[in-house]
Coordinates of C-alpha atoms and ligand atoms in Angstrom, one line a residue:
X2 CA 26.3 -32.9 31.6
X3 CA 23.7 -35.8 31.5
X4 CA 20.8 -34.9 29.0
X5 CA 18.6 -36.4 31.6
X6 CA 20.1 -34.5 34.5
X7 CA 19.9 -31.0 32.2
X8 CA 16.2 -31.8 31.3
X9 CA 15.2 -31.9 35.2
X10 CA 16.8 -29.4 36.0
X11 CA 15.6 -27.0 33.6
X12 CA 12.1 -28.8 35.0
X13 CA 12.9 -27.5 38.3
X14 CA 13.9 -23.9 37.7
X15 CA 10.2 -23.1 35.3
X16 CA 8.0 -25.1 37.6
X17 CA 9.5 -23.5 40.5
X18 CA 10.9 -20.3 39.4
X19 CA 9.3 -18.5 43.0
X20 CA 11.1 -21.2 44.9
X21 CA 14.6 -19.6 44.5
X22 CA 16.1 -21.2 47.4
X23 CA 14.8 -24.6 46.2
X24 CA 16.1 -24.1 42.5
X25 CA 19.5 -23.6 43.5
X26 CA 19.8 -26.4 45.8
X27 CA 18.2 -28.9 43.1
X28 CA 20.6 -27.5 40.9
X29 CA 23.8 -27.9 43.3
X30 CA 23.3 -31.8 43.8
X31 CA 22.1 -32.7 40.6
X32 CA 25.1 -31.1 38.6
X33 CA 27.2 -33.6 41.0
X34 CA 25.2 -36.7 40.7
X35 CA 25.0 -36.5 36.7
X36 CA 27.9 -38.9 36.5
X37 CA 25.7 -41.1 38.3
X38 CA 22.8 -40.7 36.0
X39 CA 25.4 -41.9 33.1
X40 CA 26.0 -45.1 34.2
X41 CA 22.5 -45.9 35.8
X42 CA 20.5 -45.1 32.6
X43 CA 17.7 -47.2 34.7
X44 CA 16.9 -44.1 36.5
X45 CA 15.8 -41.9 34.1
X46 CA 12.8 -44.8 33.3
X47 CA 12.0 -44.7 36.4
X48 CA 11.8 -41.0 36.2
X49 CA 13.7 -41.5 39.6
X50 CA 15.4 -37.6 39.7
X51 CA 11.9 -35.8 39.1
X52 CA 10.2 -38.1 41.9
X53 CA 13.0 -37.0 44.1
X54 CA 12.0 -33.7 43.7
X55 CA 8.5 -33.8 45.3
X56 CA 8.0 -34.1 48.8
X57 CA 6.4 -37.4 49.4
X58 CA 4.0 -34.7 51.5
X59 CA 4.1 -31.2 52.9
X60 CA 1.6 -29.6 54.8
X61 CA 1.1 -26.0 55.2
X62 CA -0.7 -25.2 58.5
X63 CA -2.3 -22.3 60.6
X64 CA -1.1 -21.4 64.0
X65 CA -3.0 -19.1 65.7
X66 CA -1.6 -17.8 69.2
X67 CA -2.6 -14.9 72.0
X68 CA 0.2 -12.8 73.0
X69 CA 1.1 -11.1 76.4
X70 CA -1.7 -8.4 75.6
X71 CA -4.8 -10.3 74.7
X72 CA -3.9 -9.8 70.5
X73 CA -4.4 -13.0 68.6
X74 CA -1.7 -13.3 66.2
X75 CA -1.8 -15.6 63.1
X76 CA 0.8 -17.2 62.0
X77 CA 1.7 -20.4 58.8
X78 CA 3.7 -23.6 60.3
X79 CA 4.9 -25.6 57.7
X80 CA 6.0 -29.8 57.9
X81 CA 7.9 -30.9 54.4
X82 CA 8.3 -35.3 54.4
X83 CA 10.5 -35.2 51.7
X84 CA 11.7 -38.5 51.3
X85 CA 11.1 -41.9 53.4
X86 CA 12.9 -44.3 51.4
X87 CA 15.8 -45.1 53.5
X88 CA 14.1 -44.6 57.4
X89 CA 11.1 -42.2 59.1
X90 CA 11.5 -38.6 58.1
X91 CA 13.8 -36.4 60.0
X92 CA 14.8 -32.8 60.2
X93 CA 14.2 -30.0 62.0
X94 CA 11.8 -27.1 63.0
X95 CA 13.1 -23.1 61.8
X96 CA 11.2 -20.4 63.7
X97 CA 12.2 -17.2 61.9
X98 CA 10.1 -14.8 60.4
X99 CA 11.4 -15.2 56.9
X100 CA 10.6 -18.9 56.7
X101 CA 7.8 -19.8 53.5
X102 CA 7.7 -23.1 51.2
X103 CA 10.9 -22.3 49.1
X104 CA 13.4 -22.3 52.4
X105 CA 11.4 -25.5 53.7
X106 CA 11.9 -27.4 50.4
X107 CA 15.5 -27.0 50.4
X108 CA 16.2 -27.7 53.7
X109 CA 14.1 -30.5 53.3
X110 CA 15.7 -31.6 49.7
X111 CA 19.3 -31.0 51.7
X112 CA 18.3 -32.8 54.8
X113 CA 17.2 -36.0 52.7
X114 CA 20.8 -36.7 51.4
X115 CA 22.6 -35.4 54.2
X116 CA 20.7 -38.2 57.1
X117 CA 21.8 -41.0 54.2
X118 CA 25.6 -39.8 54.5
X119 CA 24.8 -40.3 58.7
X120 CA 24.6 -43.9 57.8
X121 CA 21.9 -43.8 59.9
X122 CA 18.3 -45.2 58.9
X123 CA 16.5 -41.5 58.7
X124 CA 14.4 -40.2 56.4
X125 CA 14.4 -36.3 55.2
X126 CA 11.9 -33.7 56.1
X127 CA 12.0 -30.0 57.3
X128 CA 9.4 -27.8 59.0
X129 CA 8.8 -24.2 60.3
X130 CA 6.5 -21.3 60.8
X131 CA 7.1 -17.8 59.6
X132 CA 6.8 -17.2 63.4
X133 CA 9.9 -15.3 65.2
X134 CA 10.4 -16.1 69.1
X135 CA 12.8 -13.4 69.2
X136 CA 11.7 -10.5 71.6
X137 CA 8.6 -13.0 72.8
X138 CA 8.3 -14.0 76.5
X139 CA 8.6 -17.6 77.4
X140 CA 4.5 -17.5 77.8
X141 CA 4.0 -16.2 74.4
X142 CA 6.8 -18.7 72.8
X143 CA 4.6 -21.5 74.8
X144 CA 0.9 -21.0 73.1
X145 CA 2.8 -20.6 69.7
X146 CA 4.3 -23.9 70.6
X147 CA 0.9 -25.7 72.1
X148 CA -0.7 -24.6 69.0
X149 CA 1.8 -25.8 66.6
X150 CA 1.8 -28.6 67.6
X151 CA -2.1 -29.2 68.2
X152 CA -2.0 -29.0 64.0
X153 CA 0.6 -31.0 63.6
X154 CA 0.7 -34.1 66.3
X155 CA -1.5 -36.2 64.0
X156 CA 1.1 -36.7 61.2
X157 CA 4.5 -37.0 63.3
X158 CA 5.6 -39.9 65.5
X159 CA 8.8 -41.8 66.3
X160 CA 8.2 -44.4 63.8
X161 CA 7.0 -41.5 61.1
X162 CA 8.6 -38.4 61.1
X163 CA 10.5 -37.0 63.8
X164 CA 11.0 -33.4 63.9
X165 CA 14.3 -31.5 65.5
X166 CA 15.4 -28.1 66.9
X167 CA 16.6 -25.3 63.6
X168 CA 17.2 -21.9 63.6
X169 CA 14.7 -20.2 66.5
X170 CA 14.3 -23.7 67.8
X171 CA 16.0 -25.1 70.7
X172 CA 15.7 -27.0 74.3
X173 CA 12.6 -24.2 75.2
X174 CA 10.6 -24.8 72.1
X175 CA 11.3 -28.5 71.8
X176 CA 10.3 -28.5 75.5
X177 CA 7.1 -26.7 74.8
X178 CA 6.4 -28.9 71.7
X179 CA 7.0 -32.4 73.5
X180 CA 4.8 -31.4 76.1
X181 CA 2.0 -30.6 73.9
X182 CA 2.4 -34.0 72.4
X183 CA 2.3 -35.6 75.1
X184 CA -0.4 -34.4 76.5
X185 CA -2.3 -35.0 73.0
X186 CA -1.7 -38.7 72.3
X187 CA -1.9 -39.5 76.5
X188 CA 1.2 -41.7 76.3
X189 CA 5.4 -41.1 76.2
X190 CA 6.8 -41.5 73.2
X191 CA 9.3 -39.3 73.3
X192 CA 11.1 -40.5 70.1
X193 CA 8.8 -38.6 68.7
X194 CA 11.3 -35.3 69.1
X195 CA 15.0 -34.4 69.5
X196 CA 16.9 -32.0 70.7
X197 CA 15.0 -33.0 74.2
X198 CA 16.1 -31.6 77.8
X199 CA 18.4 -34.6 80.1
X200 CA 14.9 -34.9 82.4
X201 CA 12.8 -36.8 79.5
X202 CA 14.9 -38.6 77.2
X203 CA 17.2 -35.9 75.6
X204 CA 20.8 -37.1 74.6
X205 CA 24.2 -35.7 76.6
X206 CA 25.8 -33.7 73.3
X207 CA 23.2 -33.3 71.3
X208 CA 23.4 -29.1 71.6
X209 CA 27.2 -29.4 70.9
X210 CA 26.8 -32.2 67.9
X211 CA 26.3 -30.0 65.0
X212 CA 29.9 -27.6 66.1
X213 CA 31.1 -30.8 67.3
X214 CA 30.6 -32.5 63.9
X215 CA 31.9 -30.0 61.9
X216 CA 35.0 -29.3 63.6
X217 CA 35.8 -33.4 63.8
X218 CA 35.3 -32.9 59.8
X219 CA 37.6 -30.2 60.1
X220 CA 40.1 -32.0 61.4
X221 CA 39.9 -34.6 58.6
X222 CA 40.5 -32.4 55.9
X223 CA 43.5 -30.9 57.8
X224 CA 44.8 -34.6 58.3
X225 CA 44.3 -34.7 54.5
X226 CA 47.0 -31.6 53.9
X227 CA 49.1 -33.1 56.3
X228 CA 48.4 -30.2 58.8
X229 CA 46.7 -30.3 61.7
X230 CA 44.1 -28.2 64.2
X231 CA 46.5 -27.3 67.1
X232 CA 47.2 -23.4 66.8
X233 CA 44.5 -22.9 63.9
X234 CA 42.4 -19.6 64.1
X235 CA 38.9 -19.3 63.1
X236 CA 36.4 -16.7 61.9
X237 CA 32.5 -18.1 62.6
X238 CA 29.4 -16.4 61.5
X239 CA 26.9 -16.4 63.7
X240 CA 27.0 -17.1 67.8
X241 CA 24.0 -19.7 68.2
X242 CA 23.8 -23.4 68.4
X243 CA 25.9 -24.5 66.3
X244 CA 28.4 -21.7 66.3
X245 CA 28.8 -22.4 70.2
X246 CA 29.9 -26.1 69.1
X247 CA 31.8 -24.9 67.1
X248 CA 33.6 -22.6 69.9
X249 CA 34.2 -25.4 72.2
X250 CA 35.2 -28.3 70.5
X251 CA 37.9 -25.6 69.0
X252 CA 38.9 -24.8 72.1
X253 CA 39.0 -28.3 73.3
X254 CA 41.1 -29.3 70.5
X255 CA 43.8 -26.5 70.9
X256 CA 42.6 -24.2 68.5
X257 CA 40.4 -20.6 68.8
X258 CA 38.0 -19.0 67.6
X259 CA 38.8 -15.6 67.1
X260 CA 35.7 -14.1 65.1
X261 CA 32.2 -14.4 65.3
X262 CA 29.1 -12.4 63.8
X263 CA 25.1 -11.4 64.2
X264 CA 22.7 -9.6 62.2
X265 CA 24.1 -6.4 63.5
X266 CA 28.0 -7.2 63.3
X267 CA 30.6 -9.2 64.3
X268 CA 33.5 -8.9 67.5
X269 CA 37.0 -9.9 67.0
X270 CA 38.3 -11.3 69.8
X271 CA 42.0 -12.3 69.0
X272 CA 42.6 -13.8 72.7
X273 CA 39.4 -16.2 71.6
X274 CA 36.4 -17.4 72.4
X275 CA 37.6 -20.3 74.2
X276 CA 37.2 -19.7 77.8
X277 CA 34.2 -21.3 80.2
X278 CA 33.1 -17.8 80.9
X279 CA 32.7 -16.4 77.2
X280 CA 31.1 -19.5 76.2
X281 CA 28.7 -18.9 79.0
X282 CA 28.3 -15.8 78.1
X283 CA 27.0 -16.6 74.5
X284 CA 25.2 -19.2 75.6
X285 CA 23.0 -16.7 78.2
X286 CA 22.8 -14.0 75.3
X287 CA 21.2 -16.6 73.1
X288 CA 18.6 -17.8 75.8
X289 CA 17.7 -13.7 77.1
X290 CA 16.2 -13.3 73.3
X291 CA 18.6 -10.7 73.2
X292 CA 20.4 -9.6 69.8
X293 CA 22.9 -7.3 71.6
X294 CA 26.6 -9.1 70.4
X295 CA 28.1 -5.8 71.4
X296 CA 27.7 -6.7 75.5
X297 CA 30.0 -9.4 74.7
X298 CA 32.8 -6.8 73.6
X299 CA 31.6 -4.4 76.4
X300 CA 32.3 -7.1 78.6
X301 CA 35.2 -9.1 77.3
X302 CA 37.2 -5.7 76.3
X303 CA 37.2 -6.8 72.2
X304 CA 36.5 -4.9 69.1
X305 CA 32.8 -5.1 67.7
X306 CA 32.3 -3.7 64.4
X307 CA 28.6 -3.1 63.6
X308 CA 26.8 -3.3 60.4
X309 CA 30.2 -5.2 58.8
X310 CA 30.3 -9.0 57.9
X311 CA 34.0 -10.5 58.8
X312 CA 34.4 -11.9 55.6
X313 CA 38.2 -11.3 53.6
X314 CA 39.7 -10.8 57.5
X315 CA 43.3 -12.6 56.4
X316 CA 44.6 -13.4 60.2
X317 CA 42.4 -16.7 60.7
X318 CA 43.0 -20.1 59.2
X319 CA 39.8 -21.0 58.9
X320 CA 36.6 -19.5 57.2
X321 CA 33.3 -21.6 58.9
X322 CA 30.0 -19.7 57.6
X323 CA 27.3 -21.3 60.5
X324 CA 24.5 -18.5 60.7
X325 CA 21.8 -18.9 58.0
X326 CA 21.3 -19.6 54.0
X327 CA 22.9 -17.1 51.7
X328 CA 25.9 -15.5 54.1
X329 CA 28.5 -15.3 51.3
X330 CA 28.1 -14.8 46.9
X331 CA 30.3 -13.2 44.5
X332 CA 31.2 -10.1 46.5
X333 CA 32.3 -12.3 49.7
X334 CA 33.9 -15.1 47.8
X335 CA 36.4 -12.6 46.0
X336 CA 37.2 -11.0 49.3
X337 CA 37.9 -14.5 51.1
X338 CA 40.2 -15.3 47.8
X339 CA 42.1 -12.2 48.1
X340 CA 42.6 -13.0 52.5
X341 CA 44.4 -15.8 51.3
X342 CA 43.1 -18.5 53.9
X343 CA 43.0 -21.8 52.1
X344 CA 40.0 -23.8 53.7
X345 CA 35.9 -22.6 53.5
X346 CA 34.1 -25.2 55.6
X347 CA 30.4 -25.0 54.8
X348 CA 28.5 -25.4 58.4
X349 CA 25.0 -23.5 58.1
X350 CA 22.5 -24.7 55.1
X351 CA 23.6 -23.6 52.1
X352 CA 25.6 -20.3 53.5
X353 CA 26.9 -20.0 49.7
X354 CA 26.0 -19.3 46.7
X355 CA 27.0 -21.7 43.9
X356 CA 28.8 -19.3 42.0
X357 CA 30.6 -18.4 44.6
X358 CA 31.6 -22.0 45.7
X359 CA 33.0 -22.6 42.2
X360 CA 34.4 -19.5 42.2
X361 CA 36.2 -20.4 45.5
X362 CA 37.5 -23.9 44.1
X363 CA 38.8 -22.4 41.2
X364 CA 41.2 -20.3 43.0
X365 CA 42.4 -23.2 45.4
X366 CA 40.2 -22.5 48.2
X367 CA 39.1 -26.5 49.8
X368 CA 35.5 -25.9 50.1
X369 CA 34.1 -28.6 52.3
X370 CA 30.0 -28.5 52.1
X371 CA 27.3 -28.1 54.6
X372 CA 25.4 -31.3 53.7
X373 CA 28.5 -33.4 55.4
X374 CA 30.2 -31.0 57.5
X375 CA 26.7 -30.1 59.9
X376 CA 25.4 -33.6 59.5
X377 CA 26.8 -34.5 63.3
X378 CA 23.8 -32.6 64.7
X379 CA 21.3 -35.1 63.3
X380 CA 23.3 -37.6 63.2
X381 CA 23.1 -37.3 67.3
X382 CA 19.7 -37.0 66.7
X383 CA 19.4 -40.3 65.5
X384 CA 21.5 -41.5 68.6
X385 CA 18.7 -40.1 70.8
X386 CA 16.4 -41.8 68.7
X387 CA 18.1 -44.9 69.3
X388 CA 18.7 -44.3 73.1
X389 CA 14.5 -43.4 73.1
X390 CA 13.8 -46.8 71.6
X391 CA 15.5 -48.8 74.0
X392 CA 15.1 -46.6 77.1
X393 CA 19.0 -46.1 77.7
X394 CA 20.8 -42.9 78.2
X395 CA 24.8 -43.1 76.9
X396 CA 27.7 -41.4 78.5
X397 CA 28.8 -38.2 76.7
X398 CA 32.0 -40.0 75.9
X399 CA 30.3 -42.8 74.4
X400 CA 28.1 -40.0 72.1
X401 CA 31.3 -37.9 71.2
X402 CA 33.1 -40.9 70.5
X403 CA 30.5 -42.5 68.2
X404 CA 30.1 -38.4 66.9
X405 CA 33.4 -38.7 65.8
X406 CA 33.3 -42.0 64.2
X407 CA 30.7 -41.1 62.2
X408 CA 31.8 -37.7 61.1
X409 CA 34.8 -39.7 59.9
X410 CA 33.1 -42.4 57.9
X411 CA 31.1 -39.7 56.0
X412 CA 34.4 -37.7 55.3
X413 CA 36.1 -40.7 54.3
X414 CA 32.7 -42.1 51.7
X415 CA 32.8 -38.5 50.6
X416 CA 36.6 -38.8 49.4
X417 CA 35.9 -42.2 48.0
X418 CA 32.8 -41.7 45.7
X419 CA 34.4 -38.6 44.1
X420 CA 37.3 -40.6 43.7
X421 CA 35.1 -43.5 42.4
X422 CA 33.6 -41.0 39.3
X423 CA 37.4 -39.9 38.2
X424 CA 36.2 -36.4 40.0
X425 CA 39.3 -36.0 42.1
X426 CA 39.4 -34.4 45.7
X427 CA 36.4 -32.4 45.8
X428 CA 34.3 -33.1 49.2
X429 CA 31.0 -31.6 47.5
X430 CA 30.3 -33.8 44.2
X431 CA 31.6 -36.5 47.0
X432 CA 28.7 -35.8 49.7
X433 CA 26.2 -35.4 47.0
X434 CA 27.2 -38.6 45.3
X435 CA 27.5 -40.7 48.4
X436 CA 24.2 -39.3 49.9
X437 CA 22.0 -39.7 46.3
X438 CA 23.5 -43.3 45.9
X439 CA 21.8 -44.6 48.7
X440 CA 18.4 -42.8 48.2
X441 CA 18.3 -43.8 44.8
X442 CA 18.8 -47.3 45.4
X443 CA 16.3 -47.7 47.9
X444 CA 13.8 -45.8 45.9
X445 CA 14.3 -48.0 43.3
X446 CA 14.0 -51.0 45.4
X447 CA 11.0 -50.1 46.8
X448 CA 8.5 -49.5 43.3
X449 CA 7.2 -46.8 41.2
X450 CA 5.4 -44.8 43.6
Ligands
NDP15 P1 20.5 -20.2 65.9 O1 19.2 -19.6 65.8 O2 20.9 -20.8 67.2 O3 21.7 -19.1 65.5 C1 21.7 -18.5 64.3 C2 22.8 -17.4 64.3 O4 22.9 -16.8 63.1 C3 22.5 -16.3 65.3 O5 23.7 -16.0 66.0 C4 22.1 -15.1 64.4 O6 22.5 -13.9 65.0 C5 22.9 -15.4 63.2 N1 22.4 -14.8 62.0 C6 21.2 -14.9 61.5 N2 21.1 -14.2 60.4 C7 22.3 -13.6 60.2 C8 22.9 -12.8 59.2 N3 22.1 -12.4 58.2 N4 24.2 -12.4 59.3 C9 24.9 -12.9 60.3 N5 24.4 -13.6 61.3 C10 23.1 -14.0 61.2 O7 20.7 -21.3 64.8 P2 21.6 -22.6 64.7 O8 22.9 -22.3 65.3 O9 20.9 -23.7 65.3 O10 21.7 -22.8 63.1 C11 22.6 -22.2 62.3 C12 22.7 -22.8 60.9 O11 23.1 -24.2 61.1 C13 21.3 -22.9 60.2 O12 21.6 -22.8 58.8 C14 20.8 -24.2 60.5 O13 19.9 -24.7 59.5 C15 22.1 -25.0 60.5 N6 22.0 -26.3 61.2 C16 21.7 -26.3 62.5 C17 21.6 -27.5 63.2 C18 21.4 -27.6 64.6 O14 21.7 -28.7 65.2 N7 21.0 -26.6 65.3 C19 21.9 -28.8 62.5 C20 22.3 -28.6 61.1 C21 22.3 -27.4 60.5 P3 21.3 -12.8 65.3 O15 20.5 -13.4 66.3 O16 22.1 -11.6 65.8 O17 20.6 -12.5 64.0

């Protein structure tokens, strides 16, 4: 590997050896960029890969909030502006109780190459709070939001940083957020957020984008094998935001999801989960806080198998991890290689571990990775930023169709800058190639700073 590219690395894992989450990401796109590094031996005197490292800025914040009974609860909110060079910064919010600085910097470090393989002009950044709105009522999820965003209005903006729905964030929260903004600077600039309601400037398939996305990316790797999506089964971790997309477009495009997972299971429902109703269904379980996947088998008359993940299940197609960081290492990736099924599409942040993903390519699985395959979701946001800026509102076709145009074109300059660096088929060192080429160059454009 690139001397250069080693000597960074090994930077990052001793400067930041508490930052685990951080380490491994800096260590999964840098490994793929080093060809990159060989012939651009302009970067490395212009120290170009350690100033990628550092947030251009990241504040850590308090939030303090009453609850229900009076009790004042404390709480640390978190915004990352990773890198600006290529538009404002963007990326979302991630309410969850385990949140701290290492799972902010790599989301943050992710999101940064991912908005450049968008092709559209956004910035990366990340935020949070160690703050949980599961098992809160709406009034309690509403002062946590007021006062989030009292600490943090001063440093966002639609021409600045834009933040986004995550994990624990989603139309309430944003709601509660924008509202607090608003009512802060006196004025509507509602560019300022997405992921915003229909009523004040929110974009028709924005909640659906990220499932959306991937499963349009799907369908170009399928095209690739000369197969196709019609009749294809597949086993989804998690049931929230994205998941759903995930669900429907499916279902749209003749296919079915026929597994799906929580923190305390997963159901197997081999008519699948493809009909108005049982979308509905999820969709209500999401928004009444509750974690209770077994009502859906209760209801729909499936299996639900508690305390089990779903992975090495060999009657799917289709592996798409899209619940949280870390779903699936050594253990998992051995059990998905002896199922059989040939294609791992990566849809939550970093689901895998990346032992496991080489350990997956090695024996034949086609990995596809998170960075490309969930970057519909904020590519959508930057629709709605777009939309924002020149007051309009586009029909959902128009935002599917430009959804699915986009999803394409980062598929397609995935395959070509592997291809480019003599690297073959391999959708990974592709997206981080294609995303870091852009950075870089308009890093380097813009001056040692
Ligand atoms: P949600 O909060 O809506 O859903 C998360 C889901 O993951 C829930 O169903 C939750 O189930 C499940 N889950 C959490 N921990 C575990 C676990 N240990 N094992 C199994 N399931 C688990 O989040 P989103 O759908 O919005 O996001 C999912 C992923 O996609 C995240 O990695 C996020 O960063 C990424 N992403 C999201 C985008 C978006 O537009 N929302 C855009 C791009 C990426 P339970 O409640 O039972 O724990």
């Amino acid at each position: 590997m690139n001397r250069y590219v080693e000597e960074v690395i090994s930077y990052v894992k001793e400067k930041y050896s508490n930052q685990p989450e951080f380490v491994q990401t800096v260590e999964e796109v840098y490994s793929s960029i080093a060809p990159v590094v060989d012939v651009h031996p302009e970067f490395e005197k212009a120290d170009l890969l350690k100033r990628m490292v550092e947030p251009e800025r990241m504040f850590r914040f308090r939030v303090v909030w009453t609850d229900d009974e009076g009790k004042v609860h404390t709480n640390v909110g978190y915004r990352c502006q990773f890198n600006g060079a290529i538009g404002p910064y963007k990326g979302g919010l991630r309410f969850k109780d385990n949140v701290n600085e290492s799972i902010i910097k790599f989301l943050g470090f992710e999101q940064t190459f991912k908005n450049s393989l968008t092709g559209q002009p956004i910035g990366g950044a990340k935020g949070g709070s160690d703050f949980d709105p599961a098992g809160k009522s709406d009034a309690e999820i509403m002062a946590f939001c007021q006062s989030f965003m009292t600490a943090l209005y001063r440093y966002i903006g639609p021409d600045v940083d834009v933040p986004a729905g995550d994990i624990g964030v989603g139309g309430r929260e944003i709601g509660f957020l924008y509202g607090q903004y608003r009512r802060l600077k006196g004025s509507f600039e509602n560019g300022v957020l997405t992921g915003k309601g229909l009523s004040y400037g929110g974009s028709l398939i924005r909640p659906e984008a990220t499932g959306y996305g991937a499963v349009y990316y799907l369908e170009e790797i399928l095209k690739h094998e000369g197969d196709s999506i019609r009749g294809k089964k597949i086993a989804v971790s998690g049931y929230g935001n994205v998941s759903w997309g995930i669900m429907k477009k499916a279902a749209q495009l003749g296919a079915k999801v026929t597994y799906m997972s929580g923190s305390a299971g997963y159901i197997h429902d081999e008519e699948g989960i493809d009909t108005e109703e049982k979308l509905q269904f999820i969709l209500d379980l999401r928004s009444s806080n509750s974690k209770d996947l077994k009502s859906y088998a209760d209801r729909f008359g499936c299996e639900f198998v508690p305390k089990e993940k779903f992975w090495g299940v060999n009657d799917v197609d289709i592996y798409m991890p899209a619940a949280t960081q870390n779903e699936v290492g050594m253990k998992e990736a051995e059990k998905i290689v002896a199922s059989g099924v040939k294609y791992y599409i990566e849809v939550s942040n970093m689901p895998t571990s990346n032992e496991a993903i080489a350990y997956l390519k090695d024996h034949g699985v086609i990995v596809a990775p998170s960075k490309a395959a969930n970057a519909g979701g904020v590519g959508v946001s930057a629709l709605e930023m777009s939309q924002n800026s020149e007051r309009l509102s586009w029909s959902e076709k128009e935002v599917d169709d430009r959804l699915k145009s986009m999803m394409k074109g980062i598929y397609d300059k995935s395959v070509e800058a592997c291809e480019r660096y003599g690297l073959g088929y391999d959708l990974i060192a592709g997206a981080n190639i294609a995303g870091f080429e852009k950075v870089a160059e308009a890093m380097m454009e813009q001056g040692i700073f």
